[in-house]
Short mmCIF file of C-alpha atoms and ligand atoms in Angstrom, two decimals:
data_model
loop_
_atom_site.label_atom_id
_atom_site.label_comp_id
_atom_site.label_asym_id
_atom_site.label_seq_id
_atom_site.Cartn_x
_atom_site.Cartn_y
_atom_site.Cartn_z
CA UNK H 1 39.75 226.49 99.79
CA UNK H 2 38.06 225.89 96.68
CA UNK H 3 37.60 229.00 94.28
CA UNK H 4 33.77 229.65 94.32
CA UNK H 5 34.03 230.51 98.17
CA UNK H 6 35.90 233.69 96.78
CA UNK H 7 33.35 234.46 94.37
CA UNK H 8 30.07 233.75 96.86
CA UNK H 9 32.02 236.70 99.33
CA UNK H 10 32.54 238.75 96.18
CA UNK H 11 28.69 238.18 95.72
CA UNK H 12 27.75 239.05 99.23
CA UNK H 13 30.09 242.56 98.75
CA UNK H 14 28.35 243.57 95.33
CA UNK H 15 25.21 243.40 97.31
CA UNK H 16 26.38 245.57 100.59
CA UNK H 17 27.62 247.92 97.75
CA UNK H 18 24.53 248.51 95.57
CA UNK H 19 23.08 249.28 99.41
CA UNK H 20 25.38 251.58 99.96
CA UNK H 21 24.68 253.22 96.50
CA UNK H 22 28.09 252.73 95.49
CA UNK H 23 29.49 251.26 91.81
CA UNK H 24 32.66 249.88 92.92
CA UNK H 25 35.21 249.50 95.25
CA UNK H 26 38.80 249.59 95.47
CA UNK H 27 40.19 247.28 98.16
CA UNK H 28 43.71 247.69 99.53
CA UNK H 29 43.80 246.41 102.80
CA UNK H 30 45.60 243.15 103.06
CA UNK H 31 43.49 240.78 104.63
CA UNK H 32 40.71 242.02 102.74
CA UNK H 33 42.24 241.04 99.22
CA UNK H 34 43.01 237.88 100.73
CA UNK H 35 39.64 237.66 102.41
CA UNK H 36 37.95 238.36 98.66
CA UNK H 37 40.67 236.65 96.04
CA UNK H 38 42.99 233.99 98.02
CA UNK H 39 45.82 235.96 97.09
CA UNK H 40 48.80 235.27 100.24
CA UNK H 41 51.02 237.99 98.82
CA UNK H 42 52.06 241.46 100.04
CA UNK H 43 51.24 243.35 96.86
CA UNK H 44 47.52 243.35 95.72
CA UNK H 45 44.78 245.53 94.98
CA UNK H 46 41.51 244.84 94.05
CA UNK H 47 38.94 246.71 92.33
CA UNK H 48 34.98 245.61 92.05
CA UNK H 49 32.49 247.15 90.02
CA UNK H 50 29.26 245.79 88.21
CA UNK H 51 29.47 242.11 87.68
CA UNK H 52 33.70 242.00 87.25
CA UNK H 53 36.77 241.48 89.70
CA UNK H 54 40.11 242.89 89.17
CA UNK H 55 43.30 242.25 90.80
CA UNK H 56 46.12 243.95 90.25
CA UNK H 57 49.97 243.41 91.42
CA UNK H 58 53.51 243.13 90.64
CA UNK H 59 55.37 241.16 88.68
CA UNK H 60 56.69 239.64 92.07
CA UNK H 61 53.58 237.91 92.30
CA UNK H 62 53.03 237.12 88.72
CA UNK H 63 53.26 233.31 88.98
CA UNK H 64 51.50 233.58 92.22
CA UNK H 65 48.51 235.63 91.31
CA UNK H 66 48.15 232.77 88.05
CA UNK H 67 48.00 230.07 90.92
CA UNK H 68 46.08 231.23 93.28
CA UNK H 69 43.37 233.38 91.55
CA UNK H 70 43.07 230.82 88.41
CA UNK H 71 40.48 232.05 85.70
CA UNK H 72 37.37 233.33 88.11
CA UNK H 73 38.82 237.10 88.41
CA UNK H 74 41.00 239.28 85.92
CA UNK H 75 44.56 239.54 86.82
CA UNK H 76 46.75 242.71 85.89
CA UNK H 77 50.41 242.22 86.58
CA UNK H 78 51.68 246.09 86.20
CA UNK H 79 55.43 246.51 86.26
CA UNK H 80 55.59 249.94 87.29
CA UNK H 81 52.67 252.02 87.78
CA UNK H 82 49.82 249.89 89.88
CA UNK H 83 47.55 253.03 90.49
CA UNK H 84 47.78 254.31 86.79
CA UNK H 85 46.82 250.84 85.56
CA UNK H 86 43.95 251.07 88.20
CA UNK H 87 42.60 254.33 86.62
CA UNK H 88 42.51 253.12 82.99
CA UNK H 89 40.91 249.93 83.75
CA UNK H 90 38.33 252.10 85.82
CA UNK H 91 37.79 253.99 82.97
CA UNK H 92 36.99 250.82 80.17
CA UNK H 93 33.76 250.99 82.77
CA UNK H 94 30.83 253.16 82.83
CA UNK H 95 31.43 256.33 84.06
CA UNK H 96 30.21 258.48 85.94
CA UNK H 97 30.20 256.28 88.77
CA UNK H 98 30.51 256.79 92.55
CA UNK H 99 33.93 254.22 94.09
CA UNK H 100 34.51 253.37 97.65
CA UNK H 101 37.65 253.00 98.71
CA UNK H 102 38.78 251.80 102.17
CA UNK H 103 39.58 254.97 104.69
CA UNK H 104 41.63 253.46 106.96
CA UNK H 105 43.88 251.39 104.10
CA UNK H 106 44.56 254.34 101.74
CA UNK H 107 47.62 256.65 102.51
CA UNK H 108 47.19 260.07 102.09
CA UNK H 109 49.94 260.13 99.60
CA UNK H 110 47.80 257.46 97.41
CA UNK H 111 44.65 259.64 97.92
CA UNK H 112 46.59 262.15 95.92
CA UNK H 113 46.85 260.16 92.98
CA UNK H 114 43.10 259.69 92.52
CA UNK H 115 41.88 261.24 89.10
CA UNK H 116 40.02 264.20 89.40
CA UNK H 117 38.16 264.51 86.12
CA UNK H 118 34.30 264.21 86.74
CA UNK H 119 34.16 260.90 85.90
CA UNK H 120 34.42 259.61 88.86
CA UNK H 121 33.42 260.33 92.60
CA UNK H 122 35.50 258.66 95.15
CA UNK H 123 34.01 258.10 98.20
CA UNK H 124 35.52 257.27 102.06
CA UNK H 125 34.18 253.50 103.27
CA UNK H 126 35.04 251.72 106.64
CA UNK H 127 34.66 248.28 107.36
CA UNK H 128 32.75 247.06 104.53
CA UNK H 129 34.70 244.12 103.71
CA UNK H 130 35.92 244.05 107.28
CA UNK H 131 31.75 243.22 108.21
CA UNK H 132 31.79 240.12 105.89
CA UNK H 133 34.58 238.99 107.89
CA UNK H 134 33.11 238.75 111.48
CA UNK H 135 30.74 236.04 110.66
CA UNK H 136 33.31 232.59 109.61
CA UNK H 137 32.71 230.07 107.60
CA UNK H 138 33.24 226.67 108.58
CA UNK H 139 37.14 226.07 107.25
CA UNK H 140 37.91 229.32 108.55
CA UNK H 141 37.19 228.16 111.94
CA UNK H 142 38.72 225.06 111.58
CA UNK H 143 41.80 226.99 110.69
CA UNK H 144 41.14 229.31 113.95
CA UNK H 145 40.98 225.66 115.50
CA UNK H 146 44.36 224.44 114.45
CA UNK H 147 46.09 227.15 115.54
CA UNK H 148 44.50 227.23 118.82
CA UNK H 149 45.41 223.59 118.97
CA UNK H 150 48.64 224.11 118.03
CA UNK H 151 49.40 227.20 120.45
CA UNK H 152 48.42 225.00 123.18
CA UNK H 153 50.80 222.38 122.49
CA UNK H 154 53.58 225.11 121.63
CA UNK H 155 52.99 226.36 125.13
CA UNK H 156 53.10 222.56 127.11
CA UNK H 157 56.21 222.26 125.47
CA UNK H 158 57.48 225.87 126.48
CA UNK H 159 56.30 225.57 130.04
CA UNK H 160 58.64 222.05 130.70
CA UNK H 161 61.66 223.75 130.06
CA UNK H 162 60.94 226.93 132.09
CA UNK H 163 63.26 227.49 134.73
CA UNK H 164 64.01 230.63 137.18
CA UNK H 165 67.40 232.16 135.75
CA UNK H 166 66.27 232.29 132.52
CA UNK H 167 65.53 235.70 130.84
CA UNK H 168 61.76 236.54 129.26
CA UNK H 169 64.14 236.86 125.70
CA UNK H 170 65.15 233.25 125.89
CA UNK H 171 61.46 232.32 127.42
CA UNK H 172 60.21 233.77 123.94
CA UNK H 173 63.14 231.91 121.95
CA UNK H 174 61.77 228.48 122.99
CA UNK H 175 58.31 229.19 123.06
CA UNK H 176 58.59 230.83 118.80
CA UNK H 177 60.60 227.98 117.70
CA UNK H 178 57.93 225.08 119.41
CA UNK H 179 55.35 227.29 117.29
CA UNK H 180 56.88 227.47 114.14
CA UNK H 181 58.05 223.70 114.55
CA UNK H 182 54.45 222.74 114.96
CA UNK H 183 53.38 224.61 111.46
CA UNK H 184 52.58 228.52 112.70
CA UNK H 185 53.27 230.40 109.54
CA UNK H 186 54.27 233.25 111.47
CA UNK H 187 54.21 235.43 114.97
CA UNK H 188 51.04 237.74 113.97
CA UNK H 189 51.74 239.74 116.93
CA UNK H 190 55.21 240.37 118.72
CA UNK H 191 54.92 237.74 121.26
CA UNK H 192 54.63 239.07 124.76
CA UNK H 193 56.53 237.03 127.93
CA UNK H 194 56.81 239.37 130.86
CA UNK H 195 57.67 238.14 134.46
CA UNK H 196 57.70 239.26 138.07
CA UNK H 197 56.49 243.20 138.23
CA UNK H 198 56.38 243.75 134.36
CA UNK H 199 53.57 241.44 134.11
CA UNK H 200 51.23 244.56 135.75
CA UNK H 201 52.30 246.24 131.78
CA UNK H 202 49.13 244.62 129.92
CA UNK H 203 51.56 244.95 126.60
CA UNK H 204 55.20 244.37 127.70
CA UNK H 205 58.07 244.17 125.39
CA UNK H 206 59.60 241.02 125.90
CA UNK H 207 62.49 241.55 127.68
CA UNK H 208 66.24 240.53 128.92
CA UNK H 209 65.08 240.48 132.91
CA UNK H 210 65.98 237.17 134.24
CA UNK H 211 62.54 235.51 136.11
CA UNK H 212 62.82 235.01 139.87
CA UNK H 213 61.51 232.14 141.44
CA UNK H 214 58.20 233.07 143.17
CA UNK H 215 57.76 235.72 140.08
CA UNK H 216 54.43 235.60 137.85
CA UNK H 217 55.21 234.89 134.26
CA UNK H 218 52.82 235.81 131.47
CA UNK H 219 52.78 234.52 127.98
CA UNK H 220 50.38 235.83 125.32
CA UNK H 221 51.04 234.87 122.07
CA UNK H 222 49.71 234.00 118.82
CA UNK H 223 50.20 231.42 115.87
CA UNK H 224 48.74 231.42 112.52
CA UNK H 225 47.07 228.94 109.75
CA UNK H 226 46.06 229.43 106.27
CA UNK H 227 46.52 232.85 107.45
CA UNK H 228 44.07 232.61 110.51
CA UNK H 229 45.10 233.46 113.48
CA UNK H 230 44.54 232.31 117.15
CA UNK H 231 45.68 234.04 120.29
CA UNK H 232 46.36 232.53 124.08
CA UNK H 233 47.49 234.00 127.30
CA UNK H 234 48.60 232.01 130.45
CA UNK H 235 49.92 233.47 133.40
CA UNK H 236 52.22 230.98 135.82
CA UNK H 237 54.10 231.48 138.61
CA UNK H 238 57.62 229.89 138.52
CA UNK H 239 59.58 227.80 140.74
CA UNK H 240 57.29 228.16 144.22
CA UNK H 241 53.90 227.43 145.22
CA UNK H 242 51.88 231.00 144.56
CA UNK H 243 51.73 233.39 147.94
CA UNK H 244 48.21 234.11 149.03
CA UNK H 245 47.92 237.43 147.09
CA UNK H 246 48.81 235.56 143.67
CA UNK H 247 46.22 233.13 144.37
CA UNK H 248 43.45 235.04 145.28
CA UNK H 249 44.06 237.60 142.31
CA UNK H 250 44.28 234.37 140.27
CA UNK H 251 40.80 233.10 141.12
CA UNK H 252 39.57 236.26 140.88
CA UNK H 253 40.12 236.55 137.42
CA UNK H 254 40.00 233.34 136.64
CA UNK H 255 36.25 233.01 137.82
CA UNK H 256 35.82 236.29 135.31
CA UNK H 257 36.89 234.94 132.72
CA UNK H 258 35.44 231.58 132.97
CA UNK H 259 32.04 232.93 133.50
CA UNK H 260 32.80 235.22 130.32
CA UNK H 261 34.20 232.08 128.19
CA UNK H 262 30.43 229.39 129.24
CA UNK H 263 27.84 232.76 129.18
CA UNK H 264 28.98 234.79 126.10
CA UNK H 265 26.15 234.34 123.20
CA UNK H 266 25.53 235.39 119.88
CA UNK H 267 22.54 238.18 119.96
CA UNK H 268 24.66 239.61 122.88
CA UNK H 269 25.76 243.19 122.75
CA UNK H 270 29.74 243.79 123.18
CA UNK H 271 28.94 245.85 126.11
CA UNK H 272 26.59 243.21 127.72
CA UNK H 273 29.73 240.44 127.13
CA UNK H 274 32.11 242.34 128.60
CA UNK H 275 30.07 242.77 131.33
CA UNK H 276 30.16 239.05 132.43
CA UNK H 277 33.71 239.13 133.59
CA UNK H 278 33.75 242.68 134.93
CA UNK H 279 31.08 242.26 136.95
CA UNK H 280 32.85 239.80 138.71
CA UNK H 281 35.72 242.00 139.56
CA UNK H 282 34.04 244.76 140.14
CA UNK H 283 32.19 243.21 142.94
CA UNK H 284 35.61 242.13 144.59
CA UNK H 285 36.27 246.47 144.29
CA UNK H 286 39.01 245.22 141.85
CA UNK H 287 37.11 247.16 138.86
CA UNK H 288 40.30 250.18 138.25
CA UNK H 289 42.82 246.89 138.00
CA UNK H 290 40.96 245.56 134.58
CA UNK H 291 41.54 248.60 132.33
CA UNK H 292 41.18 247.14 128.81
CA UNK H 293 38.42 245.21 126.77
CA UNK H 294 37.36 241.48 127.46
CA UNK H 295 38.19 240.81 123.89
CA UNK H 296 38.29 240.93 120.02
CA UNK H 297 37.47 238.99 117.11
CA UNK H 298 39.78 236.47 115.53
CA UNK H 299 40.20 236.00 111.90
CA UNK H 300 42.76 236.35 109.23
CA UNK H 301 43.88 239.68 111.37
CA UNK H 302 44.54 239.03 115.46
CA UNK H 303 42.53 242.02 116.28
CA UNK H 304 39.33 242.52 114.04
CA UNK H 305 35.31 242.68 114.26
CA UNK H 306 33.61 241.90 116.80
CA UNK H 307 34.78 244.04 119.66
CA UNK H 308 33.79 243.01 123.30
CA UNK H 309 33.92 246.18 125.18
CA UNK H 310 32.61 248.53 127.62
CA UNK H 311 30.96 250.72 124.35
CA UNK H 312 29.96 248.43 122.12
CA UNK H 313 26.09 248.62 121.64
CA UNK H 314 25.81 246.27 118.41
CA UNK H 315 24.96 242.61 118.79
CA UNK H 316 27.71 240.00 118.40
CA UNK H 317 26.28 238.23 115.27
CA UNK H 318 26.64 233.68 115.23
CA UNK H 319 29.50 232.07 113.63
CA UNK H 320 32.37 235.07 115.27
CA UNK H 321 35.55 233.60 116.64
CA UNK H 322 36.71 235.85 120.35
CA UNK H 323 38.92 235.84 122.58
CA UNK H 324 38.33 236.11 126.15
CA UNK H 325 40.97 238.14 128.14
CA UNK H 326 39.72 239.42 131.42
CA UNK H 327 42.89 240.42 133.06
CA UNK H 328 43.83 242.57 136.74
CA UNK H 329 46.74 244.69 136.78
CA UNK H 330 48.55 246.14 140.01
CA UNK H 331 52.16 248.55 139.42
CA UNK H 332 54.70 247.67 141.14
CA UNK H 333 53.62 244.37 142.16
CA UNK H 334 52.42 242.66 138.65
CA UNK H 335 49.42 241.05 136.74
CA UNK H 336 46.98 238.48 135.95
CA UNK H 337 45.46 237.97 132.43
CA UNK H 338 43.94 234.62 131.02
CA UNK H 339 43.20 234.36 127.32
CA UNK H 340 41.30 232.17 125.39
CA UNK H 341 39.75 231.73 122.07
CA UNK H 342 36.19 230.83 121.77
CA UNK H 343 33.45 230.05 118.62
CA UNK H 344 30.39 231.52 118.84
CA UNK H 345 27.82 228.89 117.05
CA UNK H 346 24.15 229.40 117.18
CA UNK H 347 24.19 227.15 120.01
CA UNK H 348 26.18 228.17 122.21
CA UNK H 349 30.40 229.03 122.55
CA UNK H 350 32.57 226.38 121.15
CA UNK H 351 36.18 226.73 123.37
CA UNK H 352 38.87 226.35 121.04
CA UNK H 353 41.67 226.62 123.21
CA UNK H 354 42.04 224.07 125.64
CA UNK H 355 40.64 226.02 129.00
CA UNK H 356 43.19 224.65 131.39
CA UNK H 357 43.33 227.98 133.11
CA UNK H 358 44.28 226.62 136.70
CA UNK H 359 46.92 228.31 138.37
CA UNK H 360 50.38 226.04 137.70
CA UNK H 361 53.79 226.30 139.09
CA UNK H 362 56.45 226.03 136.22
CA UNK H 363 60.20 225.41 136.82
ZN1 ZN N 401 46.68 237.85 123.38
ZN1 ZN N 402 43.96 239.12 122.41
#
């Protein structure tokens, strides 16, 4: 990604500050340094104020910082004391001056070490950076794309060597090493396979329970490019054809989330998307059995902006990446959730997953 991307977001931050009355900001959070700077490392800090950009780490990341940053921001490599170096280059500025810094990305332990000498005034932001991020830019969603695509073909190749016997562990062995063969830089979430009753827990741990034929098996999973993530459930049933209760809780949810996935828009509330697939199980008296969201944004975090839930009053803006994961859960007897990942252009949602949500028998 070419350097002046990082510098137009920087731009579009400076402005939300000055709104928000504020002189600076001090971003910690991960993806938000990466987001604003291209830096891929663990260690990074970046602080914004008037017309300048500076990004601080460790001399872990000294070579790294030079390479990815080049000459469009001011690096600081400290060796020991990254917050100390922080407050004297805050304090070559003007002073006084009022300084976000991100809530939810600032220990309390850190907070402590803020300077209290009149100079400045730190103030408490949320999601500032974190807003920027919902609406993608093309690349980013062709980077969304190829891990979609990817997942998809991690999962074909999973779902051929399936059999009953086999534990959910060893499910998840095969199915991590066929994403990381295709290029996934990493798991961003622990990958979930759960099979026969377990599939009713929406987040099971992946475990060592051995899947019976006639069982449901889940997969939801994840892979990530360029640091963007994409996210896919399928549920199966493995080894004989589906009983009449898997198959009409199948369609059931299936239709939900299909009508979801073709009617979602940009303009839409949260609430009013979420409301497409609930709807439909509702009216099938199914409505206690879907107990979480219909989805989240995708990004260079699994779970960000925009949230598709029962609450959320603010319109999904164009250009957001979701997932759509209607799902109905029953104890005791097990689960149903289908999960795909979907582009919101102007025009209408761009699937970027490959849809193929009918009900298969594996193994
Ligand atoms: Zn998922
Ligand atoms: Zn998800």
């Amino acid at each position: 990604m070419d350097r002046d991307r990082y510098a137009a977001r920087r731009e579009k931050l400076r402005a939300a500050l000055e709104a928000e009355g504020l002189d600076g900001l001090i971003v910690t959070r991960l993806a938000n340094v990466r987001y604003l700077t291209g830096f891929t490392g663990t260690s990074g800090v970046v602080l914004l104020r008037g017309n300048e950009s500076v990004f601080f780490t460790d001399f872990r990341y000294r070579t790294q910082a030079e390479g990815e940053l080049g000459r469009c921001i001011r690096v600081e490599v400290v060796s020991s004391d990254l917050w100390g170096r922080l407050w004297e280059v805050l304090a070559e500025g003007p002073s006084p001056a009022e300084v976000g810094f991100e809530a939810q990305a600032v220990s309390v332990a850190d907070r402590f070490r803020f300077p209290e000498n009149g100079k400045f005034r730190f103030r408490p932001v949320e999601g500032m950076v974190e807003r920027l991020r919902i609406c993608k830019e093309p690349e980013e969603v062709a980077a969304i794309g190829e891990a979609a695509r990817l997942a998809m073909e991690a999962l074909e190749a999973t779902l051929e060597r399936v059999k009953a016997g086999q534990t959910e562990l060893e499910v998840a062995a095969i199915l991590e090493g066929e994403l990381r063969r295709r290029g996934s830089e990493w798991h961003p979430f622990p990958t979930i396979v759960a099979s026969g009753s377990r599939t009713a827990l929406p987040h099971a741990r992946t475990s060592c329970k051995a899947i019976e034929r006639g069982e449901w098996l889940l997969l939801d999973f994840g892979a990530q490019v360029d640091g963007y993530c994409a996210d896919v459930t399928r549920t199966v049933v493995v080894g004989s054809r589906p009983d009449e209760r898997q198959a009409a809780v199948y369609e059931m949810v299936r239709e939900a989330q299909l009508r979801a996935r073709c009617g979602i828009r940009a303009g839409m509330t949260g609430r009013e998307a979420d409301a497409l697939a609930r709807s439909v199980i509702e009216a099938r008296g199914f409505g206690e059995a879907f107990g979480h969201s219909l989805g989240h944004g995708l990004g260079l975090e699994v779970h960000e902006g925009p949230r598709l839930n029962r609450t959320s009053t603010e319109p999904i803006p164009p250009h957001a990446v979701v997932t759509i994961e209607p799902g109905a859960y029953f104890p005791g007897w097990g689960g149903v959730r289908i999960e795909d990942d979907v582009y919101l252009a102007p025009e209408g949602p761009q699937l970027l997953t490959d849809g193929n949500t009918e009900l298969r028998v594996v193994g």
